[in-house]
Amino acid sequence: MEKTTLNVTGMSCGHCVMAVEGSVGDLSGVKQVKVHLTEGKVDVEFNPEEVTLEKIKETIDDQGYEVV
């Protein structure tokens, strides 16, 4: 398993948290995802043999937020 913290802009409310945690959490290979709304950060624990970091970033982007 790999752990990383992503800086994400555009998140401002509970819906944002649910959208990111839900969409990333649904990816095969993602063990855990936690949004820290006030810091604009997303912690992700994932299996790089099942899902790439690029796919995780793309999924966040698809929800309308930007990984910086």
Protein backbone atom coordinates (compact mmCIF):
# COMPACT_ATOMS: atom_id res chain seq x y z
CA MET A 1 0.00 0.00 0.00
CA GLU A 2 1.03 3.56 -0.70
CA LYS A 3 -0.07 6.66 1.19
CA THR A 4 -0.09 10.19 -0.21
CA THR A 5 -1.56 13.58 0.58
CA LEU A 6 -2.92 15.66 -2.29
CA ASN A 7 -3.52 19.40 -2.27
CA VAL A 8 -6.99 20.03 -3.72
CA THR A 9 -8.61 23.38 -4.46
CA GLY A 10 -12.30 24.18 -4.81
CA MET A 11 -13.63 22.17 -1.86
CA SER A 12 -15.76 24.30 0.46
CA CYS A 13 -18.51 22.25 2.11
CA GLY A 14 -19.73 18.88 3.32
CA HIS A 15 -21.00 18.01 -0.16
CA CYS A 16 -17.47 18.50 -1.48
CA VAL A 17 -16.14 16.09 1.14
CA MET A 18 -18.76 13.48 0.27
CA ALA A 19 -18.16 13.87 -3.48
CA VAL A 20 -14.40 13.38 -3.22
CA GLU A 21 -14.43 10.67 -0.56
CA GLY A 22 -17.22 8.80 -2.35
CA SER A 23 -15.78 8.91 -5.85
CA VAL A 24 -12.19 8.14 -4.86
CA GLY A 25 -13.31 5.55 -2.32
CA ASP A 26 -15.21 3.71 -5.05
CA LEU A 27 -12.05 3.16 -7.09
CA SER A 28 -10.74 -0.39 -7.01
CA GLY A 29 -7.48 -0.44 -5.08
CA VAL A 30 -8.25 2.52 -2.82
CA LYS A 31 -8.19 1.40 0.80
CA GLN A 32 -8.89 4.71 2.52
CA VAL A 33 -9.58 8.33 1.61
CA LYS A 34 -9.97 11.24 4.03
CA VAL A 35 -10.69 14.86 3.09
CA HIS A 36 -9.36 17.62 5.35
CA LEU A 37 -11.64 20.43 4.22
CA THR A 38 -10.10 23.34 6.13
CA GLU A 39 -6.58 22.49 4.92
CA GLY A 40 -7.63 21.65 1.34
CA LYS A 41 -5.93 18.27 1.55
CA VAL A 42 -6.93 14.70 0.71
CA ASP A 43 -5.16 11.70 2.28
CA VAL A 44 -5.31 8.56 0.16
CA GLU A 45 -4.09 5.04 0.89
CA PHE A 46 -4.08 2.86 -2.20
CA ASN A 47 -2.57 -0.18 -3.89
CA PRO A 48 -0.49 1.10 -6.85
CA GLU A 49 -0.81 -2.31 -8.52
CA GLU A 50 -4.58 -1.77 -8.79
CA VAL A 51 -4.98 2.00 -9.26
CA THR A 52 -2.58 4.75 -10.29
CA LEU A 53 -2.11 8.07 -8.56
CA GLU A 54 -2.97 9.68 -11.90
CA LYS A 55 -6.36 7.89 -11.93
CA ILE A 56 -7.07 9.15 -8.40
CA LYS A 57 -6.21 12.72 -9.44
CA GLU A 58 -8.37 12.39 -12.55
CA THR A 59 -11.30 11.18 -10.43
CA ILE A 60 -11.01 14.22 -8.16
CA ASP A 61 -10.80 16.47 -11.21
CA ASP A 62 -13.93 14.82 -12.66
CA GLN A 63 -15.81 15.89 -9.49
CA GLY A 64 -14.97 19.53 -10.29
CA TYR A 65 -11.96 20.06 -8.02
CA GLU A 66 -8.35 20.71 -8.94
CA VAL A 67 -5.35 18.77 -7.65
CA VAL A 68 -2.42 21.19 -7.40
